[in-house]
Coordinates of C-alpha atoms and ligand atoms in Angstrom, one line a residue:
G1 CA -5.0 12.3 -9.7
A2 CA -8.1 13.4 -11.6
A3 CA -7.5 17.1 -10.9
L4 CA -4.0 17.0 -12.3
S5 CA -5.3 15.2 -15.4
Q6 CA -7.9 17.9 -15.8
K7 CA -5.2 20.6 -15.4
F8 CA -3.4 19.3 -18.5
K9 CA -6.5 19.4 -20.6
E10 CA -7.4 22.9 -19.5
L11 CA -3.9 24.2 -20.2
K12 CA -3.8 22.8 -23.7
G13 CA -3.0 25.5 -26.2
M14 CA -1.7 27.9 -23.6
G15 CA 1.9 28.8 -23.7
K16 CA 4.3 27.8 -26.4
K17 CA 4.2 24.2 -27.8
K18 CA 7.4 22.4 -26.6
K19 CA 9.3 19.6 -28.2
V20 CA 10.2 17.4 -25.2
A21 CA 12.7 14.6 -25.4
I22 CA 12.0 11.9 -22.7
V23 CA 14.7 9.4 -22.0
G24 CA 13.2 6.0 -20.9
G25 CA 10.1 4.2 -22.0
G26 CA 9.0 2.7 -18.7
L27 CA 5.7 3.6 -17.1
S28 CA 7.1 6.9 -15.9
G29 CA 8.4 8.1 -19.3
L30 CA 5.3 6.9 -21.0
A31 CA 3.0 8.6 -18.5
C32 CA 5.0 11.9 -18.8
A33 CA 4.6 11.7 -22.6
K34 CA 0.9 10.9 -22.3
Y35 CA 0.1 14.0 -20.2
L36 CA 2.4 16.2 -22.3
V37 CA 0.3 15.3 -25.3
D38 CA -2.8 16.1 -23.4
A39 CA -1.4 19.5 -22.6
G40 CA -0.7 20.1 -26.2
H41 CA 3.1 19.5 -26.3
E42 CA 5.2 17.3 -28.6
P43 CA 7.0 14.5 -26.6
I44 CA 9.4 12.0 -28.1
V45 CA 10.1 9.0 -25.9
L46 CA 13.5 7.4 -26.3
E47 CA 13.6 3.8 -25.0
G48 CA 16.9 2.0 -25.1
R49 CA 15.6 -1.5 -25.4
D50 CA 13.4 -3.1 -28.1
V51 CA 10.5 -3.4 -25.7
L52 CA 8.6 -0.7 -23.8
G53 CA 7.8 -0.9 -20.1
G54 CA 11.2 -1.1 -18.3
K55 CA 10.4 -3.0 -15.0
V56 CA 7.0 -4.0 -16.4
S57 CA 8.5 -5.2 -19.7
A58 CA 7.8 -8.7 -21.0
W59 CA 8.7 -10.9 -24.0
Q60 CA 7.8 -14.3 -25.5
D61 CA 10.0 -17.4 -25.3
K62 CA 10.3 -19.8 -28.3
D63 CA 7.0 -21.5 -27.3
G64 CA 5.2 -18.2 -27.3
D65 CA 4.9 -18.1 -23.5
W66 CA 5.3 -14.7 -21.9
I67 CA 8.2 -14.0 -19.6
E68 CA 7.7 -11.0 -17.3
T69 CA 10.2 -8.8 -15.5
G70 CA 7.9 -8.9 -12.5
L71 CA 4.7 -10.2 -11.1
H72 CA 2.6 -7.0 -10.9
I73 CA -0.4 -6.2 -8.8
F74 CA -2.6 -3.1 -9.1
F75 CA -4.3 -1.7 -6.0
G76 CA -7.5 0.2 -5.5
A77 CA -5.4 2.9 -3.8
Y78 CA -3.6 3.7 -7.0
P79 CA -5.5 6.8 -8.0
N80 CA -3.3 8.0 -10.8
M81 CA -3.1 4.5 -12.3
M82 CA -6.8 4.2 -12.2
N83 CA -7.3 7.5 -13.9
L84 CA -4.9 6.5 -16.6
F85 CA -6.8 3.3 -17.3
A86 CA -10.0 5.3 -17.4
E87 CA -8.5 7.9 -19.7
L88 CA -7.2 5.3 -22.1
D89 CA -10.6 3.5 -21.9
I90 CA -9.0 0.2 -20.9
E91 CA -10.5 -0.3 -17.5
D92 CA -11.9 -3.6 -18.5
R93 CA -8.3 -4.9 -18.7
L94 CA -8.0 -4.9 -14.9
Q95 CA -9.1 -8.2 -13.4
W96 CA -10.2 -7.3 -9.8
K97 CA -10.0 -10.1 -7.3
V98 CA -12.1 -10.7 -4.1
H99 CA -11.2 -8.1 -1.5
K100 CA -8.9 -10.2 0.8
M101 CA -5.3 -11.0 1.5
I102 CA -4.1 -14.6 1.6
F103 CA -1.2 -15.7 3.7
A104 CA 0.5 -19.1 3.8
M105 CA 0.6 -20.4 7.4
Q106 CA 4.1 -20.7 8.6
E107 CA 3.8 -23.8 10.8
L108 CA 1.1 -25.6 8.8
P109 CA 2.3 -26.6 5.3
G110 CA -0.3 -26.2 2.7
E111 CA -2.7 -24.1 4.8
F112 CA -3.6 -20.5 4.3
T113 CA -5.3 -17.8 6.4
T114 CA -6.9 -14.6 5.2
F115 CA -7.7 -11.0 6.0
D116 CA -11.2 -10.6 4.7
F117 CA -12.5 -7.1 4.0
M118 CA -16.2 -6.9 4.5
K119 CA -18.4 -5.0 2.1
G120 CA -20.1 -1.9 3.4
I121 CA -17.6 -1.2 6.1
P122 CA -15.6 2.0 5.4
A123 CA -11.8 2.4 5.8
P124 CA -9.9 2.2 8.0
L125 CA -12.4 0.2 10.1
N126 CA -12.6 -2.5 7.4
F127 CA -8.9 -3.2 7.8
G128 CA -9.0 -3.2 11.6
L129 CA -11.9 -5.6 11.5
A130 CA -10.2 -7.9 8.9
I131 CA -7.3 -8.2 11.3
L132 CA -9.5 -8.6 14.4
L133 CA -11.5 -11.3 12.8
N134 CA -8.5 -13.3 11.7
Q135 CA -8.0 -15.9 14.5
K136 CA -4.9 -17.6 13.1
M137 CA -2.2 -15.0 12.9
L138 CA -2.1 -12.9 16.0
S139 CA -3.6 -13.3 19.5
L140 CA -6.0 -10.6 20.7
P141 CA -3.4 -9.0 23.1
E142 CA -0.9 -8.9 20.2
K143 CA -3.5 -7.2 18.0
L144 CA -4.2 -4.7 20.8
Q145 CA -0.6 -3.9 21.3
T146 CA -0.2 -3.2 17.5
A147 CA -2.8 -0.4 17.3
P148 CA -1.5 2.4 19.6
P149 CA 1.8 3.1 17.8
L150 CA -0.2 3.4 14.6
I151 CA -2.7 6.0 15.9
P152 CA -0.3 9.0 15.5
M153 CA -0.2 8.1 11.8
L154 CA -3.9 8.5 11.5
I155 CA -3.9 11.7 13.4
E156 CA -0.7 13.5 12.3
G157 CA -0.6 12.0 8.9
Q158 CA 2.4 12.5 6.6
D159 CA 4.5 14.5 9.0
F160 CA 4.6 11.6 11.5
I161 CA 5.2 9.2 8.7
D162 CA 8.2 11.1 7.2
A163 CA 9.7 11.5 10.7
Q164 CA 10.0 7.7 11.0
D165 CA 12.3 7.4 8.0
E166 CA 15.5 7.1 10.2
L167 CA 14.1 4.0 11.9
S168 CA 13.9 0.5 10.4
V169 CA 10.7 -1.4 10.9
L170 CA 12.3 -3.4 13.6
D171 CA 13.7 -0.3 15.4
F172 CA 10.2 1.2 15.3
M173 CA 8.6 -1.9 16.7
R174 CA 11.1 -2.0 19.6
K175 CA 10.7 1.7 20.3
Y176 CA 7.0 1.4 20.6
G177 CA 7.0 -2.0 22.3
M178 CA 5.2 -3.9 19.6
P179 CA 5.4 -7.7 20.1
E180 CA 8.2 -9.3 18.1
R181 CA 5.8 -11.8 16.7
I182 CA 4.1 -9.1 14.7
N183 CA 7.3 -8.9 12.8
E184 CA 7.3 -12.6 11.9
E185 CA 3.5 -12.8 11.3
V186 CA 3.0 -9.6 9.3
F187 CA 5.9 -7.3 8.7
I188 CA 8.3 -9.8 7.0
S189 CA 5.8 -10.5 4.3
M190 CA 4.8 -6.8 4.0
A191 CA 8.4 -5.6 3.7
K192 CA 9.3 -8.2 1.1
A193 CA 6.2 -7.4 -0.9
L194 CA 6.8 -3.6 -0.7
D195 CA 10.5 -3.4 -1.3
F196 CA 11.9 -6.9 -1.7
I197 CA 13.7 -6.4 1.6
D198 CA 13.6 -7.7 5.2
P199 CA 12.1 -5.5 8.0
D200 CA 15.3 -5.0 9.8
K201 CA 16.6 -3.2 6.7
L202 CA 13.4 -1.4 5.6
S203 CA 12.5 2.2 6.6
M204 CA 9.4 2.4 8.8
T205 CA 8.2 5.2 6.6
V206 CA 7.6 2.7 3.8
V207 CA 5.3 0.6 5.9
L208 CA 3.5 3.6 7.3
T209 CA 3.1 5.2 3.8
A210 CA 1.7 2.0 2.4
M211 CA -0.7 1.7 5.3
N212 CA -1.8 5.3 5.1
R213 CA -2.4 5.1 1.3
F214 CA -4.1 1.7 1.5
L215 CA -6.1 2.1 4.7
N216 CA -7.7 5.5 4.0
E217 CA -9.7 4.1 1.1
T218 CA -12.3 1.5 1.5
D219 CA -11.1 -0.4 -1.6
G220 CA -7.5 0.6 -1.2
L221 CA -6.1 -2.9 -0.7
Q222 CA -8.3 -4.6 -3.3
M223 CA -6.0 -6.1 -5.9
A224 CA -6.2 -6.5 -9.6
F225 CA -4.1 -8.4 -12.2
L226 CA -3.7 -7.0 -15.7
D227 CA -5.4 -9.4 -18.2
G228 CA -2.2 -10.0 -20.1
N229 CA 1.3 -8.9 -20.8
Q230 CA 2.1 -5.3 -19.9
P231 CA 3.8 -4.1 -23.1
D232 CA 0.6 -5.0 -25.2
R233 CA -2.1 -4.4 -22.6
L234 CA -0.8 -1.2 -21.0
C235 CA 2.2 0.3 -22.6
A236 CA 0.9 0.0 -26.2
P237 CA -2.3 2.0 -25.5
M238 CA -0.1 4.7 -23.8
A239 CA 2.2 4.8 -26.8
D240 CA -0.7 4.9 -29.2
H241 CA -2.2 7.8 -27.3
V242 CA 1.1 9.7 -27.6
K243 CA 1.4 9.0 -31.3
A244 CA -2.2 10.0 -32.0
G245 CA -1.5 13.3 -30.3
G246 CA 1.5 14.1 -32.5
G247 CA 4.2 12.7 -30.3
E248 CA 6.7 9.9 -31.0
V249 CA 7.8 6.7 -29.3
R250 CA 11.1 5.2 -30.4
M251 CA 12.7 1.9 -29.3
K252 CA 16.3 0.9 -29.6
A253 CA 17.1 4.5 -29.0
R254 CA 19.7 4.6 -26.2
L255 CA 21.1 7.8 -24.6
K256 CA 24.9 7.9 -24.4
E257 CA 25.3 11.3 -22.9
F258 CA 23.7 14.6 -22.2
V259 CA 25.7 17.3 -24.1
L260 CA 25.7 20.6 -22.2
N261 CA 25.8 24.3 -23.1
D262 CA 28.3 26.5 -21.3
D263 CA 25.6 27.5 -18.8
G264 CA 25.1 23.9 -17.8
S265 CA 21.7 23.5 -19.6
V266 CA 21.2 20.6 -22.0
K267 CA 22.3 21.3 -25.6
C268 CA 21.3 17.9 -27.0
L269 CA 21.1 14.2 -26.4
K270 CA 23.9 12.2 -27.9
M271 CA 22.6 8.7 -28.6
T272 CA 24.7 5.5 -28.8
N273 CA 24.1 5.3 -32.6
G274 CA 25.8 8.8 -32.9
E275 CA 22.5 10.6 -33.6
E276 CA 22.0 13.9 -31.8
I277 CA 18.5 14.8 -30.6
V278 CA 17.7 18.5 -30.0
A279 CA 14.5 19.5 -28.1
D280 CA 13.2 22.5 -26.1
E281 CA 13.0 20.5 -22.9
Y282 CA 14.6 17.2 -21.7
V283 CA 13.2 14.7 -19.2
S284 CA 15.0 11.8 -17.7
A285 CA 12.8 8.8 -16.8
V286 CA 15.6 6.3 -16.3
P287 CA 16.2 4.3 -13.0
V288 CA 18.3 6.1 -10.4
D289 CA 21.3 3.9 -10.9
V290 CA 21.3 4.7 -14.6
M291 CA 20.9 8.4 -13.8
K292 CA 23.9 8.3 -11.6
R293 CA 26.0 7.0 -14.5
L294 CA 24.6 9.5 -17.0
L295 CA 25.0 12.5 -14.7
P296 CA 27.2 15.0 -16.5
K297 CA 30.4 16.0 -14.6
K298 CA 29.2 19.6 -14.5
W299 CA 26.1 18.6 -12.6
S300 CA 27.4 16.0 -10.3
N301 CA 28.7 18.4 -7.6
M302 CA 25.6 20.4 -7.5
P303 CA 23.8 19.6 -4.2
F304 CA 20.6 18.8 -6.0
F305 CA 22.2 16.1 -8.1
H306 CA 24.8 15.1 -5.5
Q307 CA 22.1 13.8 -3.2
I308 CA 21.0 11.0 -5.5
Q309 CA 24.3 9.3 -4.8
N310 CA 22.5 8.2 -1.6
L311 CA 20.0 6.2 -3.6
E312 CA 20.4 2.8 -5.2
G313 CA 18.3 0.0 -6.7
I314 CA 17.5 -3.2 -4.8
P315 CA 18.0 -6.6 -6.5
V316 CA 15.0 -8.8 -7.1
I317 CA 14.3 -12.0 -9.1
N318 CA 11.1 -13.0 -10.9
I319 CA 10.6 -16.7 -11.5
H320 CA 8.1 -18.5 -13.8
L321 CA 7.5 -22.2 -13.3
W322 CA 5.4 -24.2 -15.7
F323 CA 3.9 -27.5 -14.3
D324 CA 2.4 -30.5 -16.0
R325 CA -0.8 -30.2 -14.1
K326 CA -3.1 -27.8 -12.3
L327 CA -2.1 -27.1 -8.7
Q328 CA -4.5 -26.1 -5.9
N329 CA -6.6 -23.5 -7.5
V330 CA -6.3 -20.0 -6.0
D331 CA -7.5 -17.0 -8.1
H332 CA -5.5 -14.4 -6.1
L333 CA -2.1 -13.2 -5.0
C334 CA -0.6 -15.3 -2.1
F335 CA 1.9 -14.1 0.5
S336 CA 4.3 -17.1 0.8
R337 CA 5.7 -16.1 4.2
S338 CA 8.7 -18.3 3.3
P339 CA 12.4 -17.3 3.8
L340 CA 13.3 -17.0 0.1
L341 CA 10.1 -16.1 -1.5
S342 CA 7.8 -13.1 -1.3
V343 CA 4.4 -13.1 -3.1
Y344 CA 3.4 -15.5 -5.9
A345 CA 0.3 -16.3 -8.0
D346 CA -0.8 -19.0 -10.3
M347 CA -1.0 -17.0 -13.5
S348 CA -2.8 -19.8 -15.3
T349 CA -5.8 -18.9 -13.1
T350 CA -5.4 -15.2 -12.3
C351 CA -4.6 -13.8 -15.7
K352 CA -6.8 -14.2 -18.8
E353 CA -4.0 -14.2 -21.4
Y354 CA -2.1 -16.9 -19.5
Y355 CA -5.2 -18.9 -18.7
D356 CA -4.8 -22.7 -18.8
E357 CA -7.3 -25.2 -17.5
E358 CA -4.9 -28.1 -17.3
K359 CA -1.5 -26.7 -16.3
S360 CA -0.3 -24.3 -13.7
M361 CA 2.2 -21.5 -14.3
L362 CA 3.4 -20.0 -11.0
E363 CA 5.0 -16.6 -11.1
L364 CA 7.0 -16.0 -7.9
V365 CA 9.0 -13.0 -6.6
F366 CA 12.2 -14.2 -5.0
A367 CA 13.4 -11.9 -2.2
P368 CA 15.6 -10.8 -0.4
C369 CA 18.2 -11.4 -3.0
S370 CA 21.4 -9.9 -1.6
P371 CA 22.8 -9.0 1.9
L372 CA 21.8 -5.4 1.2
A373 CA 18.2 -6.5 1.3
G374 CA 18.5 -9.2 4.0
G375 CA 19.9 -12.7 4.6
N376 CA 23.5 -13.7 3.9
T377 CA 23.2 -15.1 0.4
N378 CA 23.9 -13.1 -2.7
W379 CA 21.2 -14.9 -4.7
I380 CA 21.3 -12.4 -7.6
A381 CA 24.7 -13.8 -8.4
K382 CA 23.6 -17.5 -8.3
S383 CA 22.8 -19.6 -11.4
N384 CA 19.2 -19.9 -12.6
Q385 CA 19.3 -23.6 -11.8
E386 CA 20.3 -22.9 -8.2
I387 CA 17.6 -20.4 -7.8
V388 CA 14.9 -22.7 -9.3
D389 CA 16.1 -25.6 -7.1
A390 CA 15.8 -23.5 -3.9
T391 CA 12.4 -22.3 -5.0
M392 CA 11.2 -25.8 -5.6
K393 CA 12.3 -26.7 -2.1
E394 CA 10.1 -23.9 -0.7
L395 CA 7.2 -25.0 -2.8
E396 CA 7.2 -28.3 -1.1
R397 CA 6.0 -26.5 1.9
L398 CA 3.4 -24.4 0.1
F399 CA 2.0 -27.3 -1.9
P400 CA 2.8 -30.3 0.3
L401 CA 0.3 -32.6 -1.4
E402 CA 1.2 -31.6 -4.9
I403 CA 4.9 -30.9 -5.1
G404 CA 7.7 -33.1 -3.9
P405 CA 7.9 -36.3 -1.7
G406 CA 4.7 -35.5 0.2
S407 CA 2.5 -35.9 -2.8
P408 CA 0.6 -39.2 -3.3
D409 CA 3.1 -40.7 -5.9
G410 CA 6.1 -39.4 -4.0
V411 CA 7.1 -37.1 -6.8
G412 CA 4.2 -34.8 -7.5
A413 CA 3.7 -32.2 -10.2
K414 CA 6.5 -32.2 -12.8
L415 CA 8.3 -29.0 -13.7
L416 CA 8.0 -28.7 -17.5
K417 CA 10.2 -25.6 -17.8
H418 CA 11.2 -22.5 -16.0
A419 CA 12.3 -18.9 -16.7
V420 CA 14.2 -16.7 -14.3
V421 CA 14.5 -12.9 -14.7
K422 CA 17.0 -11.1 -12.6
T423 CA 16.8 -7.3 -12.0
P424 CA 20.0 -6.5 -10.1
R425 CA 18.9 -2.9 -9.6
S426 CA 15.1 -2.5 -9.4
V427 CA 13.2 0.0 -7.2
Y428 CA 15.3 2.2 -4.9
A429 CA 16.3 0.5 -1.7
A430 CA 14.1 2.2 0.9
I431 CA 16.5 1.6 3.7
P432 CA 16.4 4.1 6.7
G433 CA 17.2 7.7 6.0
R434 CA 16.7 7.6 2.2
N435 CA 13.5 9.4 1.6
K436 CA 15.0 12.9 2.1
Y437 CA 17.3 12.3 -0.9
R438 CA 14.6 11.7 -3.4
P439 CA 14.7 14.7 -5.7
S440 CA 11.8 16.8 -6.9
Q441 CA 10.9 16.6 -10.6
A442 CA 11.9 20.2 -11.1
T443 CA 15.7 20.6 -11.2
P444 CA 18.1 23.5 -11.0
I445 CA 18.8 23.0 -14.8
S446 CA 16.6 25.3 -16.8
N447 CA 15.6 22.8 -19.5
F448 CA 15.9 19.5 -17.6
T449 CA 13.3 17.6 -15.5
L450 CA 13.4 14.3 -13.7
A451 CA 10.8 11.5 -13.7
G452 CA 10.8 7.9 -12.5
D453 CA 9.4 6.1 -9.5
W454 CA 12.3 7.1 -7.3
T455 CA 11.7 10.8 -7.6
S456 CA 9.8 12.6 -4.8
Q457 CA 6.2 11.6 -4.8
K458 CA 3.9 10.3 -2.2
F459 CA 3.7 6.8 -3.4
L460 CA 6.6 4.4 -3.1
G461 CA 8.7 2.8 -5.8
S462 CA 5.7 1.3 -7.6
M463 CA 3.7 1.5 -10.8
E464 CA 1.6 4.2 -9.2
G465 CA 4.7 6.0 -8.2
A466 CA 6.1 5.8 -11.7
V467 CA 2.9 7.1 -13.3
L468 CA 2.7 10.0 -10.7
G469 CA 6.4 10.8 -11.1
G470 CA 5.9 11.1 -14.9
K471 CA 2.8 13.1 -14.4
L472 CA 4.5 15.6 -12.1
A473 CA 7.4 15.9 -14.5
A474 CA 4.8 16.7 -17.3
E475 CA 3.4 19.3 -15.0
V476 CA 6.8 21.0 -14.5
V477 CA 7.3 21.2 -18.2
T478 CA 3.8 22.4 -18.9
D479 CA 4.1 25.1 -16.2
K480 CA 7.4 26.2 -17.6
A481 CA 5.9 26.6 -21.0
I482 CA 3.2 28.9 -19.6
Y483 CA 4.7 30.7 -16.6
G484 CA 8.4 30.5 -17.5
G485 CA 9.2 28.2 -14.5
P486 CA 7.9 25.4 -12.3
T487 CA 5.0 26.6 -10.1
K488 CA 6.0 24.2 -7.3
G489 CA 9.7 25.1 -7.0
I490 CA 12.7 22.9 -6.6
K491 CA 12.5 21.2 -3.2
K492 CA 14.3 18.5 -1.3
I493 CA 17.8 19.8 -1.2
V494 CA 19.1 18.2 2.0
P495 CA 20.8 20.7 4.3
D496 CA 23.8 18.5 5.2
V497 CA 24.4 17.8 1.5
V498 CA 24.3 21.5 0.8
K499 CA 26.9 22.1 3.5
E500 CA 29.1 19.4 2.2
A501 CA 28.8 20.7 -1.3
N502 CA 29.5 24.3 -0.3
A503 CA 32.7 23.1 1.4
M504 CA 33.9 21.6 -1.8
Ligands
FAD1 P1 11.6 1.7 -15.3 O1 10.5 0.8 -15.5 O2 12.9 1.1 -14.8 O3 11.9 2.4 -16.7 C1 13.1 3.0 -17.1 C2 13.3 2.8 -18.6 O4 14.5 3.5 -19.0 C3 13.5 1.4 -19.0 O5 12.6 1.0 -20.0 C4 15.0 1.3 -19.5 O6 15.2 0.4 -20.5 C5 15.1 2.8 -20.0 N1 16.5 3.2 -20.1 C6 17.5 3.0 -19.2 N2 18.7 3.6 -19.6 C7 18.4 4.2 -20.8 C8 19.2 4.9 -21.8 N3 20.5 5.2 -21.6 N4 18.6 5.4 -22.9 C9 17.2 5.1 -23.1 N5 16.5 4.4 -22.3 C10 17.0 3.9 -21.1 N6 5.0 -2.1 -8.6 C11 3.7 -2.2 -8.2 O7 3.0 -1.2 -8.2 N7 3.1 -3.4 -7.9 C12 3.8 -4.6 -8.0 O8 3.2 -5.6 -7.7 C13 5.2 -4.5 -8.4 N8 5.9 -5.7 -8.4 C14 7.2 -5.6 -8.9 C15 7.8 -6.9 -9.1 C16 9.1 -6.9 -9.6 C17 9.9 -8.2 -9.7 C18 9.7 -5.6 -10.0 C19 11.1 -5.6 -10.6 C20 9.1 -4.4 -9.8 C21 7.8 -4.4 -9.3 N9 7.0 -3.2 -9.1 C22 5.7 -3.3 -8.7 C23 7.7 -1.9 -9.3 C24 7.4 -1.3 -10.7 O9 7.6 -2.2 -11.7 C25 8.3 0.0 -10.9 O10 8.2 0.8 -9.8 C26 7.9 0.8 -12.1 O11 7.6 -0.1 -13.2 C27 9.1 1.7 -12.5 O12 8.8 2.5 -13.6 P2 9.8 3.6 -14.1 O13 9.3 4.1 -15.4 O14 10.1 4.6 -13.1 O15 11.2 2.9 -14.3

């Protein structure tokens, strides 16, 4: 992380200054622009919506309350994100929580159990110890049976991890004889938190990648909440940095199509308002589903671009519930371990800007939301009221004394209002066998580069992955300006796709 940031600064002034048009003002597009400015180039970010941030965007309702696209957690093991905060001098905006993980107990409504990370114990021992010391989730024999299959990961590293991509989490567990209960106790909540998906659908590579990233750093799993809404607290400082460095950030600037030269390179961007934007270099930082739609015909049969047809976004729903009183006070993220929900937090406690001493505002991630992700119900197509009603039913188990018939007055906390945000296509669905189709940032098109959390980078579809994807795209553009081409080459063209394409 830090080394690449440094590289941009060192290369500033070398090579020709490039005007770079970046499509998409999510974290990846903004990060790309930020580092291009640092390297002395002139980016222009073109965001289609009237708000920056994409999947971290947020807006206010008529009462001034913030509605977020997603409940977002930052981890200690997000090196590029942490560098970014430091470089923008906004580190104080991360509200770090006590180093532990909190899980709702499945059979004991209202009770929680924790993995506690002890100070002074280095990784990965601190994680092993946190699990061993937890008496409520797994028995000792179960814990001991979990460890051996994970050892090759610590020894062989990324090669072993990548090789498990064809297996689902459940396949992997069965192959290595891990007890099924580990699935119920740990992997369901992990899979839903990592990719909004059930473990029988999720690639084992995702779980291993997360473990490898998180467990190798002592504070890797420590969590932070941003102190307020992401557009103001994170996107604005990124945009300000870009503008101060001579770049531009436009909103309500939506790409309609890439206009090509005869040789297949980009001639200009045709925007929906008819404007044509000409630049030296072009970067796409849109989600994979949008990229598939925008792909020019001329590119779509090239093996490099053809492979992205194998990727698609997974649906997820983010719910906000405002209550008339304060619920049980937990200043942290909770893993609900309930069938319909993933993680949740009481934002009136965890987040400075949403702080309220008297009333709770729960933000909850609803997953899985469609049969692609697990379960039989296509929740993403249901009405907001149906989704809220189902959520309230699950909350009766998580807050048995405060919500629903179990509470002292038989009714409990009153729901004042709700907001439901559906994202039908969010991060790429990390189902088995997908990782190999994630393309490099460098493409076979001379003046076109890819960014976005779904491009090839060693973090998953996450904020860290988005920032790293944008940073790697900025590196490709910077290297081209100096050396005439990317220094890292165009990788990840899958052999079977190449064969298929050559046969066409
Ligand atoms: P996006 O944020 O999707 O940005 C793409 C941008 O392109 C958007 O702003 C879009 O409007 C714009 N665009 C699209 N089409 C056009 C066009 N034609 N012209 C111009 N602009 C266009 N990650 C974590 O690390 N931790 C978490 O706890 C976490 N929780 C999440 C919870 C939810 C509910 C969701 C949905 C996501 C969560 N994520 C989390 C994932 C994280 O939000 C994403 O990985 C990341 O924000 C993706 O950034 P991006 O820039 O790659 O894509």
